[in-house]
PDB file of C-alpha atoms in Angstrom:
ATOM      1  CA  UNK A   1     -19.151 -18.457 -48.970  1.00  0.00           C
ATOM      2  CA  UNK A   2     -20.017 -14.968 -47.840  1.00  0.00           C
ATOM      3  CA  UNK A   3     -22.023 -16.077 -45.645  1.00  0.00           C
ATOM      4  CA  UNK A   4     -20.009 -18.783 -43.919  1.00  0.00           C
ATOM      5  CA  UNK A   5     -17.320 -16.252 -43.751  1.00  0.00           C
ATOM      6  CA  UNK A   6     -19.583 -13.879 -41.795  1.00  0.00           C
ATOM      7  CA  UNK A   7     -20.673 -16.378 -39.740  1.00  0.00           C
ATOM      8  CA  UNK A   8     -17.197 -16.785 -38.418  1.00  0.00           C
ATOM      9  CA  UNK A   9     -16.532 -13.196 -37.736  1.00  0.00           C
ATOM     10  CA  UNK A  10     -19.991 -13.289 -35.350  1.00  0.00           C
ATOM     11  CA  UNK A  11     -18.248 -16.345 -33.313  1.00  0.00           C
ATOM     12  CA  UNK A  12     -14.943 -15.031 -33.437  1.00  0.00           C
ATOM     13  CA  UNK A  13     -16.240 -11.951 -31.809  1.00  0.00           C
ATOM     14  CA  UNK A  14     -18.648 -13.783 -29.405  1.00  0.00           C
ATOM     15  CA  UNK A  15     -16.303 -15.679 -28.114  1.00  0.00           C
ATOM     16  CA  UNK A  16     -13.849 -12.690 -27.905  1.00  0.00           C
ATOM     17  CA  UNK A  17     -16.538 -11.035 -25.363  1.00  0.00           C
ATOM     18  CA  UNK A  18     -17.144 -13.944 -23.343  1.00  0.00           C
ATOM     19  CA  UNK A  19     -13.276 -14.760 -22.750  1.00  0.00           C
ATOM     20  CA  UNK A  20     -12.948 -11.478 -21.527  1.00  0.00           C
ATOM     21  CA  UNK A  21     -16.200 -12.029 -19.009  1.00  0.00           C
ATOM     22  CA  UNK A  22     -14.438 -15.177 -17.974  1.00  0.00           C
ATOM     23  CA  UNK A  23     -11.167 -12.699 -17.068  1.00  0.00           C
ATOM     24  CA  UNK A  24     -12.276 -10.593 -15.723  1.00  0.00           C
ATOM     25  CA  UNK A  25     -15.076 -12.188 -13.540  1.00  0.00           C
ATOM     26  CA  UNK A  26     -15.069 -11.249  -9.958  1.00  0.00           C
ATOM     27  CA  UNK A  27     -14.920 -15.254  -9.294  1.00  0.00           C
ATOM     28  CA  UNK A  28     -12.341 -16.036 -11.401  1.00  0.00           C
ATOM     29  CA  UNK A  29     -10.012 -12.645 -11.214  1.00  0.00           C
ATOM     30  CA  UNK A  30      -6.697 -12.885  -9.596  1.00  0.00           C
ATOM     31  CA  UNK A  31      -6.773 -12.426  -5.489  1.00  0.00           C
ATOM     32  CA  UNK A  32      -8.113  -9.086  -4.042  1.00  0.00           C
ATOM     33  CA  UNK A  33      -9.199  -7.905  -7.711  1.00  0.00           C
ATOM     34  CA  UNK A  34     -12.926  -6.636  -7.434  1.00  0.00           C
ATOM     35  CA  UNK A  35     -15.455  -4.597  -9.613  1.00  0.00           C
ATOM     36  CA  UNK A  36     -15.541  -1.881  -7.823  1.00  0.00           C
ATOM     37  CA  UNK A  37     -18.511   0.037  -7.255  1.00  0.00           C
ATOM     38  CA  UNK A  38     -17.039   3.354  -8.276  1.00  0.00           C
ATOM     39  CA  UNK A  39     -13.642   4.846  -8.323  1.00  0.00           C
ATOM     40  CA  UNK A  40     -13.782   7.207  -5.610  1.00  0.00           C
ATOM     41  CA  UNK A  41     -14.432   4.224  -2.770  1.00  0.00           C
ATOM     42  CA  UNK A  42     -11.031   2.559  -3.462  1.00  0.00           C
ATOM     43  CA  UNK A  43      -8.545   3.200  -1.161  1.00  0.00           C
ATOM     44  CA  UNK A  44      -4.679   3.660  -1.653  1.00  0.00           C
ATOM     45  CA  UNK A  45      -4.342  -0.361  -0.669  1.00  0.00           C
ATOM     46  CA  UNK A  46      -7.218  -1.300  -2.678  1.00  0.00           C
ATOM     47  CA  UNK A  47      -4.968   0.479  -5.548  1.00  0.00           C
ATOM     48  CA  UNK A  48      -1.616  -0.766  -4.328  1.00  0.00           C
ATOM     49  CA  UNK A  49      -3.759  -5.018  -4.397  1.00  0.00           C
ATOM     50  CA  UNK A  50      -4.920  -4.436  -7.782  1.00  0.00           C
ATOM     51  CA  UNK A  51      -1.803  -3.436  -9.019  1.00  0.00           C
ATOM     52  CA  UNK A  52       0.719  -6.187  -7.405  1.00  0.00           C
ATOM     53  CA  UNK A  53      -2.092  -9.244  -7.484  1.00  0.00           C
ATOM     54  CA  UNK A  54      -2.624  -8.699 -11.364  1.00  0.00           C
ATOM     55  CA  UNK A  55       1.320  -8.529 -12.318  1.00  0.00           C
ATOM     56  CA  UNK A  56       1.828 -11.825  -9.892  1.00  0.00           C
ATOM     57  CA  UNK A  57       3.559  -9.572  -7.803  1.00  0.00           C
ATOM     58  CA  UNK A  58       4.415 -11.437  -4.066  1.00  0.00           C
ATOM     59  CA  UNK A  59       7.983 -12.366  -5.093  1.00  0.00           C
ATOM     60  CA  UNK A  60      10.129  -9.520  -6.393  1.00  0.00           C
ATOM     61  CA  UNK A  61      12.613 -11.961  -7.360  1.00  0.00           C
ATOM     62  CA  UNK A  62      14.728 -14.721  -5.641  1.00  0.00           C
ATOM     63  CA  UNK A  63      15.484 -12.842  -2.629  1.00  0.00           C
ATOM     64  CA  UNK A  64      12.685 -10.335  -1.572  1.00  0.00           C
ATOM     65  CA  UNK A  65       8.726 -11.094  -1.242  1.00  0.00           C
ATOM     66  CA  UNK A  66       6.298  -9.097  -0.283  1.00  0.00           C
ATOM     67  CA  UNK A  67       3.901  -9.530   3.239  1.00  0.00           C
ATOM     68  CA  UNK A  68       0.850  -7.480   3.920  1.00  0.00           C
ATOM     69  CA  UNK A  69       0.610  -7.373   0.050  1.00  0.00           C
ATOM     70  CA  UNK A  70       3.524  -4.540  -0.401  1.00  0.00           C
ATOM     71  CA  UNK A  71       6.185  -4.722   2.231  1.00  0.00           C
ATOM     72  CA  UNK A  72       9.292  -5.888   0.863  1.00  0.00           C
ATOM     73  CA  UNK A  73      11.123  -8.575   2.482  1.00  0.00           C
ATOM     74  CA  UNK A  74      14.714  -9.998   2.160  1.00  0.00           C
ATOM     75  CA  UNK A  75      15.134 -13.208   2.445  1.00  0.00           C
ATOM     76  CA  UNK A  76      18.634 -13.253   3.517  1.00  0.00           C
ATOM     77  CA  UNK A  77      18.033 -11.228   6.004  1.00  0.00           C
ATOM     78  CA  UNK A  78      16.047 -12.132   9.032  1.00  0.00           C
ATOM     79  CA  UNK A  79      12.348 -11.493   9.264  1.00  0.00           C
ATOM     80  CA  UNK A  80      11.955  -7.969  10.576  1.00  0.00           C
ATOM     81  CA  UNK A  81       9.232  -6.336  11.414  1.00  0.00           C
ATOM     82  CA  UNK A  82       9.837  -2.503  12.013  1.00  0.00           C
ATOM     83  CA  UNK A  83       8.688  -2.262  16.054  1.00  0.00           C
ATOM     84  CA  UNK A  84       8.661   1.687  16.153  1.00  0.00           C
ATOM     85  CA  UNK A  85      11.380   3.258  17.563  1.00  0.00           C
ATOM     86  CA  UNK A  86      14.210   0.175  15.929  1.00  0.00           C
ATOM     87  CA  UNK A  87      14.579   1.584  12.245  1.00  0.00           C
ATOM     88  CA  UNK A  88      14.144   5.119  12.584  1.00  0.00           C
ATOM     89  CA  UNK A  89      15.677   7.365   9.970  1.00  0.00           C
ATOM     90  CA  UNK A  90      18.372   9.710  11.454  1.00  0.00           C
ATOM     91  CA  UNK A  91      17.029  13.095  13.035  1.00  0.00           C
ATOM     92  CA  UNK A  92      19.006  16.125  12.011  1.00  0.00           C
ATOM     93  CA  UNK A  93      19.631  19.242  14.736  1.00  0.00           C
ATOM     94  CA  UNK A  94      17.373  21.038  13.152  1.00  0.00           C
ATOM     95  CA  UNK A  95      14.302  18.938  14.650  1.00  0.00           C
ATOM     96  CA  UNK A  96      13.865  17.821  11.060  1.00  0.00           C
ATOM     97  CA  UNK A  97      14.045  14.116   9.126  1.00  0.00           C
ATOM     98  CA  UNK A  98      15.613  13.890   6.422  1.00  0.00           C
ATOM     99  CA  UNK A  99      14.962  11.291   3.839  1.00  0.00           C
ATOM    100  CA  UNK A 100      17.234  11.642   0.567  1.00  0.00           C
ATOM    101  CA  UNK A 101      15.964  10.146  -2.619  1.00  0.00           C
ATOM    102  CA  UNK A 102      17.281   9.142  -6.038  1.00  0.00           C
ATOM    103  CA  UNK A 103      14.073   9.551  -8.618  1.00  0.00           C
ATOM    104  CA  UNK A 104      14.801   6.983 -11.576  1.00  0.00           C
ATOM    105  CA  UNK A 105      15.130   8.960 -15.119  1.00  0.00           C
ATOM    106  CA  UNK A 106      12.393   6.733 -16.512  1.00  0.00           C
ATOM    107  CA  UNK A 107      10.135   8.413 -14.644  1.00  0.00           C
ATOM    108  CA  UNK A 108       8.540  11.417 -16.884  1.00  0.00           C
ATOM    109  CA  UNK A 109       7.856  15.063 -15.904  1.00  0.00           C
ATOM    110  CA  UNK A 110       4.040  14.181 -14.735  1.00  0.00           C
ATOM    111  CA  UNK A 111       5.153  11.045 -12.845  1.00  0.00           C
ATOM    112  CA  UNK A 112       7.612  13.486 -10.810  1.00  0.00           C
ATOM    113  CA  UNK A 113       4.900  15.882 -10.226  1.00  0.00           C
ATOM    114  CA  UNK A 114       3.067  13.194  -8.612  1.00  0.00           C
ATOM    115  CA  UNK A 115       5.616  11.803  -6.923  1.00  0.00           C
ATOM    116  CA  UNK A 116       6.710  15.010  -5.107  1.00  0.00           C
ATOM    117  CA  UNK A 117       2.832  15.754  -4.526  1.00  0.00           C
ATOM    118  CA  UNK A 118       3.352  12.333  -2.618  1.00  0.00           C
ATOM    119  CA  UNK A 119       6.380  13.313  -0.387  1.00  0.00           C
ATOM    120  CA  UNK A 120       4.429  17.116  -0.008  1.00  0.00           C
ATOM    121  CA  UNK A 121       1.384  14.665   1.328  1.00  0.00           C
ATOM    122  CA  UNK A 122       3.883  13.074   4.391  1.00  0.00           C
ATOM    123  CA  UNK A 123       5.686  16.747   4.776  1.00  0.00           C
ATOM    124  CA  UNK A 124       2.413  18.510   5.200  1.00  0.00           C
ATOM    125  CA  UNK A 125       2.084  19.296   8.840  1.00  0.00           C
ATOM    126  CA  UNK A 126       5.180  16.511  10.124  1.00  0.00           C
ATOM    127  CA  UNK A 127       8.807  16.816  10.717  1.00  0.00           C
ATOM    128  CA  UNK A 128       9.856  14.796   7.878  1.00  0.00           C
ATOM    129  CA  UNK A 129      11.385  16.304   3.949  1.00  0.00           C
ATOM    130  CA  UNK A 130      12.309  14.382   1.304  1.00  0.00           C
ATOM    131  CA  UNK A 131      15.441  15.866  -0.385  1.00  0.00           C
ATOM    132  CA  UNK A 132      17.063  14.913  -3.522  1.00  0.00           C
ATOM    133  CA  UNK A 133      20.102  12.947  -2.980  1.00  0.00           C
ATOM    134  CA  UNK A 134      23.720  13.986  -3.285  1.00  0.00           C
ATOM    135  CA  UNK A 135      26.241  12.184  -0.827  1.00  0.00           C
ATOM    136  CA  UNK A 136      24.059  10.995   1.602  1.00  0.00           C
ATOM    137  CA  UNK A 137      24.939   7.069   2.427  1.00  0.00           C
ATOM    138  CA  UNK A 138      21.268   5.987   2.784  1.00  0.00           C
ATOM    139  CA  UNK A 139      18.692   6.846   0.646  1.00  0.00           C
ATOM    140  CA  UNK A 140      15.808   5.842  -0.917  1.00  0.00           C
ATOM    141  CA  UNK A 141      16.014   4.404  -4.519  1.00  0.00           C
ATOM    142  CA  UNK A 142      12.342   5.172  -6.176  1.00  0.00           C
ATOM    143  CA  UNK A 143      12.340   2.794  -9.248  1.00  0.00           C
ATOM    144  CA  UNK A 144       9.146   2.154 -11.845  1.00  0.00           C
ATOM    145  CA  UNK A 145       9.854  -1.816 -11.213  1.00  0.00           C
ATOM    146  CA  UNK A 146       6.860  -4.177 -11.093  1.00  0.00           C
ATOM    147  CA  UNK A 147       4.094  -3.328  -8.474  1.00  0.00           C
ATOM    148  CA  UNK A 148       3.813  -0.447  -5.738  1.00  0.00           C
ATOM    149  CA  UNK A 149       5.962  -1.963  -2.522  1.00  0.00           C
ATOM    150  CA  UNK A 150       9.076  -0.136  -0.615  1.00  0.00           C
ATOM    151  CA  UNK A 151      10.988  -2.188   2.415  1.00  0.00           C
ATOM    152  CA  UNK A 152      10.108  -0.872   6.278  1.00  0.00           C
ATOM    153  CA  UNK A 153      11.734   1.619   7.670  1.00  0.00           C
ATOM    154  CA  UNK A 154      15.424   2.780   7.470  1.00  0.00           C
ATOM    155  CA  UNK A 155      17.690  -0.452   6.735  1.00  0.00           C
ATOM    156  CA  UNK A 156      20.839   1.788   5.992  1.00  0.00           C
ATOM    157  CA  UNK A 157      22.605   2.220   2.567  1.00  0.00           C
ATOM    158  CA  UNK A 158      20.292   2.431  -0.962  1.00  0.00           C
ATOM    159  CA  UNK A 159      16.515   0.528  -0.424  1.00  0.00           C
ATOM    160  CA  UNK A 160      14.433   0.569  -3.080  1.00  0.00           C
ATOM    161  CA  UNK A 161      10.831   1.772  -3.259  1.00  0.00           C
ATOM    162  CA  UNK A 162       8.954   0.717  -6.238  1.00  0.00           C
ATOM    163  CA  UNK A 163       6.385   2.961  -7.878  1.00  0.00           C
ATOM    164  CA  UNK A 164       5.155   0.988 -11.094  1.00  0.00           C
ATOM    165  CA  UNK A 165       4.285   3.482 -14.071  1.00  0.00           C
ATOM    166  CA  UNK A 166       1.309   4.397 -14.402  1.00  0.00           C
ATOM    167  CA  UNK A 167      -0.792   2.284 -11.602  1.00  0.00           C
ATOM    168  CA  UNK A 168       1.611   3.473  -8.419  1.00  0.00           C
ATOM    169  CA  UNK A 169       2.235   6.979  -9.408  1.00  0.00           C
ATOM    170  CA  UNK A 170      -0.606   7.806  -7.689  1.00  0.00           C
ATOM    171  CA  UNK A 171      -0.635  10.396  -4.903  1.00  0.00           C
ATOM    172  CA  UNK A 172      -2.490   8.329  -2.397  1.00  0.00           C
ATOM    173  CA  UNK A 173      -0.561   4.829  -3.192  1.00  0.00           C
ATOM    174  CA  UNK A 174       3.098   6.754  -3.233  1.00  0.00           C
ATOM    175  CA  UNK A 175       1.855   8.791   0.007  1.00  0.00           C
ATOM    176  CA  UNK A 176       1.206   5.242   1.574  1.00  0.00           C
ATOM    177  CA  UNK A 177       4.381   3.678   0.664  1.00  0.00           C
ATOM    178  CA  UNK A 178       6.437   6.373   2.006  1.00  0.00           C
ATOM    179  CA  UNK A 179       4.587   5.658   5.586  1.00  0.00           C
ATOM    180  CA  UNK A 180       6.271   2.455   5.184  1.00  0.00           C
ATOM    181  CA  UNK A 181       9.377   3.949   4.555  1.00  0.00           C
ATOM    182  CA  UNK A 182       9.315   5.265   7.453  1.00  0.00           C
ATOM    183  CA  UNK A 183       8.426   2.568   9.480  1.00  0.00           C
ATOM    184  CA  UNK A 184       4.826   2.140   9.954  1.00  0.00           C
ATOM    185  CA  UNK A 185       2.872  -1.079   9.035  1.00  0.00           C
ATOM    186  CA  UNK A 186      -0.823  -1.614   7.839  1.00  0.00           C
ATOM    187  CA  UNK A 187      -3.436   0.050  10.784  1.00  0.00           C
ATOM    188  CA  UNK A 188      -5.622  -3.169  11.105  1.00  0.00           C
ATOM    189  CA  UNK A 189      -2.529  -5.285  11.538  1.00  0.00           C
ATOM    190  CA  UNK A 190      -2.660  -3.495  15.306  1.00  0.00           C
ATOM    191  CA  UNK A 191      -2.544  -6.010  17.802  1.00  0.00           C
ATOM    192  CA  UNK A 192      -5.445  -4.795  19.378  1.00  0.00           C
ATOM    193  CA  UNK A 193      -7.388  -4.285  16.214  1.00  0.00           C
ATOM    194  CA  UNK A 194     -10.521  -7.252  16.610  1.00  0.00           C
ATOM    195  CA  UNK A 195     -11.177  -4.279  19.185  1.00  0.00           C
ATOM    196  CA  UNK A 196     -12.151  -1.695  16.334  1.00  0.00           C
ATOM    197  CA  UNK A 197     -12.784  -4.329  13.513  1.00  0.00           C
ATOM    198  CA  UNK A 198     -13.919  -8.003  12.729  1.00  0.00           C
ATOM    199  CA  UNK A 199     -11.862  -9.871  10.144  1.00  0.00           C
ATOM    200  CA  UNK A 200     -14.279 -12.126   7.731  1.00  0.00           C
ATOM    201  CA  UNK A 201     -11.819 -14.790   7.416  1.00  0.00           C
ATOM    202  CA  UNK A 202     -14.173 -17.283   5.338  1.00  0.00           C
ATOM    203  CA  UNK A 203     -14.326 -14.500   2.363  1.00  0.00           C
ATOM    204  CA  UNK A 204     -10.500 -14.310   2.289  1.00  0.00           C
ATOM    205  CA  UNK A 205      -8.795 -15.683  -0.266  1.00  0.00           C
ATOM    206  CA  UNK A 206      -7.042 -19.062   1.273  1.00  0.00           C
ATOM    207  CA  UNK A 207      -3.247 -17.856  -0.012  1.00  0.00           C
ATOM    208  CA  UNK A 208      -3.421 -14.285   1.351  1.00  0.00           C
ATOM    209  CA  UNK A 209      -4.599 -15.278   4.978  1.00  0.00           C
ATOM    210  CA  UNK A 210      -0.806 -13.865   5.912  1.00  0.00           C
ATOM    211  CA  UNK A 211      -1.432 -10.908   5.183  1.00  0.00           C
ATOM    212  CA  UNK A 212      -4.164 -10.122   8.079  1.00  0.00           C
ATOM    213  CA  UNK A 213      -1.351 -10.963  10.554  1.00  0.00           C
ATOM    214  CA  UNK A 214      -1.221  -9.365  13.744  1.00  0.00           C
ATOM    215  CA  UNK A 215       2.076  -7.702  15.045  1.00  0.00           C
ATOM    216  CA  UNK A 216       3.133  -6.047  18.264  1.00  0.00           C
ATOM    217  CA  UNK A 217       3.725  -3.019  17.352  1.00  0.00           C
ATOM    218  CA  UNK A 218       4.218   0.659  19.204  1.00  0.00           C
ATOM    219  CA  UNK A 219       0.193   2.122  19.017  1.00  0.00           C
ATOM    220  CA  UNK A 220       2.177   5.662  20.191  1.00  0.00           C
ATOM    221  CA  UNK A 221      -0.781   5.577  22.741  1.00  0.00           C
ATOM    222  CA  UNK A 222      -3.161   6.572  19.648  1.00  0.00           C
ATOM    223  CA  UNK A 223      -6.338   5.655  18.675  1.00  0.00           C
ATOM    224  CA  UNK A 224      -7.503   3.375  16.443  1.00  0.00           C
ATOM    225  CA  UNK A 225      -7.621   4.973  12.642  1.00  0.00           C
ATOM    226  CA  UNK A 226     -10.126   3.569  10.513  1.00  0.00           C
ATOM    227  CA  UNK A 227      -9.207   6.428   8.348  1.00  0.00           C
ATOM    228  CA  UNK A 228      -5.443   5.662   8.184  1.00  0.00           C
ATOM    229  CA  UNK A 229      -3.846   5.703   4.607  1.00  0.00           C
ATOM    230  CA  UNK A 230      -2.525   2.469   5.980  1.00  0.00           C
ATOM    231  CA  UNK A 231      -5.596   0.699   6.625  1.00  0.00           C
ATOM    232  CA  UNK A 232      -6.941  -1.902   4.170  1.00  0.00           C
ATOM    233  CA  UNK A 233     -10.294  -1.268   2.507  1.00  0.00           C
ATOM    234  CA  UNK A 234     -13.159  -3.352   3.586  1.00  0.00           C
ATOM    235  CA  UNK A 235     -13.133  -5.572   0.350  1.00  0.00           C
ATOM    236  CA  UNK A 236      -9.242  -6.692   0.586  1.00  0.00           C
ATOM    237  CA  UNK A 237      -7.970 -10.097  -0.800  1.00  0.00           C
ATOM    238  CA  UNK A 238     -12.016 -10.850  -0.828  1.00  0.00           C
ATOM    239  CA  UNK A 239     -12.061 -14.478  -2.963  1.00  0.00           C
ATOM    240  CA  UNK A 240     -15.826 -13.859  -3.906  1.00  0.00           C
ATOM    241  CA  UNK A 241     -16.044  -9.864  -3.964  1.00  0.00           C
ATOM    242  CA  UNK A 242     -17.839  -9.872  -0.471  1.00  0.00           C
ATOM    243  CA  UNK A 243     -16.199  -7.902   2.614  1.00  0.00           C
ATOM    244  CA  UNK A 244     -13.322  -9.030   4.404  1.00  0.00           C
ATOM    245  CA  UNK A 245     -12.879  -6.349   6.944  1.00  0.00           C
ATOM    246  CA  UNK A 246     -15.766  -5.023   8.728  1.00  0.00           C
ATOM    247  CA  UNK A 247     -15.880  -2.202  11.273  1.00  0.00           C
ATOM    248  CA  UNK A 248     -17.389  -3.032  14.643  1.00  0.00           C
ATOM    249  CA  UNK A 249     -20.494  -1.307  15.800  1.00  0.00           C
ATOM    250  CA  UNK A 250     -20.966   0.592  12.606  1.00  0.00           C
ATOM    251  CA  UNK A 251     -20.376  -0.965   9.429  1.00  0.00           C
ATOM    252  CA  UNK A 252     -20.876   2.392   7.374  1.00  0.00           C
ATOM    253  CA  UNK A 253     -17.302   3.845   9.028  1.00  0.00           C
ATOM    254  CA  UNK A 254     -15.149   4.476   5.977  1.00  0.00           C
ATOM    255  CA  UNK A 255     -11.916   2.690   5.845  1.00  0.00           C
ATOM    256  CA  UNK A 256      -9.107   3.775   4.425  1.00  0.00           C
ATOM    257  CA  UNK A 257      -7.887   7.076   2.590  1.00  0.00           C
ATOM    258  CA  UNK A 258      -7.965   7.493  -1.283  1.00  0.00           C
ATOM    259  CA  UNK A 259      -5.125   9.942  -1.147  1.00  0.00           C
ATOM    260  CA  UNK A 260      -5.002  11.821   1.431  1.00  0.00           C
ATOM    261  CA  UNK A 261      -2.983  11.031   5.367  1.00  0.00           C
ATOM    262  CA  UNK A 262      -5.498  11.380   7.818  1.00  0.00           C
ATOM    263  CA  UNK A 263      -4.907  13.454  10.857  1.00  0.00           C
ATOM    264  CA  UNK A 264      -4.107  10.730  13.146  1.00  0.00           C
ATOM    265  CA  UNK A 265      -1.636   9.545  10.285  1.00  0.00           C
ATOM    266  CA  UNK A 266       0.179  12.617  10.621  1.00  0.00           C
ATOM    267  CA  UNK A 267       0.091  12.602  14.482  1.00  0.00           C
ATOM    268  CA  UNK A 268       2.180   9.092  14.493  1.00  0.00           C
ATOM    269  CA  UNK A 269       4.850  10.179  12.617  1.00  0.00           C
ATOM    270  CA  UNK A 270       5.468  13.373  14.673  1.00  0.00           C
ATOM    271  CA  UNK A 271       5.099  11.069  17.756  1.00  0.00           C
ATOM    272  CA  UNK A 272       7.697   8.115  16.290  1.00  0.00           C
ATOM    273  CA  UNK A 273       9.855  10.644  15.265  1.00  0.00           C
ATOM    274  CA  UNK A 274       9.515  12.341  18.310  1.00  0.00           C
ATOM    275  CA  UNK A 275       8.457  15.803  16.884  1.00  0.00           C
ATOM    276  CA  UNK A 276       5.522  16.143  18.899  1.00  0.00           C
ATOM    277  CA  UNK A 277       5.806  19.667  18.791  1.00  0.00           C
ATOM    278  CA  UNK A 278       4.219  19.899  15.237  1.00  0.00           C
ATOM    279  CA  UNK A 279       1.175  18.373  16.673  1.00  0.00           C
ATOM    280  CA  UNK A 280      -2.140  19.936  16.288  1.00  0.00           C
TER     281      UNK A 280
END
């Protein structure tokens, strides 16, 4: 009887280890999920997919889904795509923007730190500060709800930006949600981005072909960034773990930021927001 018992336990546990192969296989994993080959080469984005592809996270609920992967979108409202200049948030005399925030009370006293490291990352060396709200009509409401997304650009009265505890409290993914915020979309959705990079559409997973869209949007007579904090990494929405965005000419480029804006990052907002005197 001991025995048989025993014998159990082994297959119990067996089986145990190969259900959670099956899981968590790179072929079988939700969309955009990937073994990666070491922490420090994800990105913010590659971050921001894991998070909202493994809580099911493309509708928020019956009115707002997400495009791109984390841009909110109401769906009684029209689709909008911030183009520049049309949903800036106001400039104050000062030569300053002002964003006022609400910070949810779920949120604990490391999650703030990060947070506000976050808004310190978009401040650093740009026009814009985040200020706690207190009569301000619009504002942002930063809520721990399910996934990392936050609507683009200024839409007037409270928007929401969600910052999941503890996968979106992350400097890098806040930092890149907040340059949504304020209006910017993902780098390699650039119109003229099959310039700079090569999309490997085959390797994308069939129901997140949307989200390598191309829009017309202001480039603020820029460069290409291939180190934007906005740009996808080169292994996004891959079905089979193979790349999915590849730069042209030099495949070794990095893509992406893991938490940091890049230079030209901070250049576009002081140009949108018409600050170019902060540039460097």
């Amino acid at each position: 009887m001991e025995r048989i018992i025993l014998l159990c336990m082994v297959s119990i546990c067996l089986s145990a280890v190969q259900a959670q192969k099956f899981l968590f296989n790179q072929k079988w994993g939700p969309a955009g999920y990937k073994e990666w080959r070491g922490v420090n080469e994800e990105t913010a984005m590659d971050k921001i997919i894991k998070t909202n592809e493994l809580k099911a996270t493309q509708i928020i609920d019956g009115t707002t889904t997400l495009r791109e992967g984390d841009i909110a979108v109401s769906s009684g409202r029209p689709p909008r795509i911030c183009f520049a200049r049309s949903c800036l948030w106001s400039k104050s005399v000062d030569g300053h923007v002002y964003i006022a925030y609400n910070l949810s009370p779920e949120y604990n006293e490391m999650d703030t730190m990060l947070i506000k490291t976050g808004m310190a990352n978009i401040e650093q060396g740009t026009c814009v500060r985040f200020v706690p709200r207190t009569h301000q009509r619009d504002y942002i409401d930063i809520q721990p709800k399910s996934g990392c997304w936050s609507y683009l650009g200024a839409r007037g009265g409270r928007q929401t930006v969600s910052l999941q505890i503890p996968n979106c409290v992350q400097v890098g993914v806040v930092s890149h949600e907040f340059m949504h915020t304020l209006g910017f979309v993902h780098e390699q959705s650039r119109l003229d981005r099959d310039n700079y990079v090569t999309i490997m559409w085959p390797n994308i997973s069939r129901d997140r072909l949307r989200n390598f869209e191309k829009f017309r949007t202001d480039t603020l007579d820029l460069p290409y960034d291939y180190g934007s904090i906005l740009h996808f990494g080169k292994y996004a929405y891959s079905q089979r773990g193979e790349p999915t965005v590849l730069p042209k000419d030099n495949s070794n480029i990095q893509l992406g930021q893991t938490s940091s804006l890049s230079h030209i990052d901070r250049l576009k907002i002081n140009r949108l927001y018409n600050c170019d005197d902060m540039d460097d």
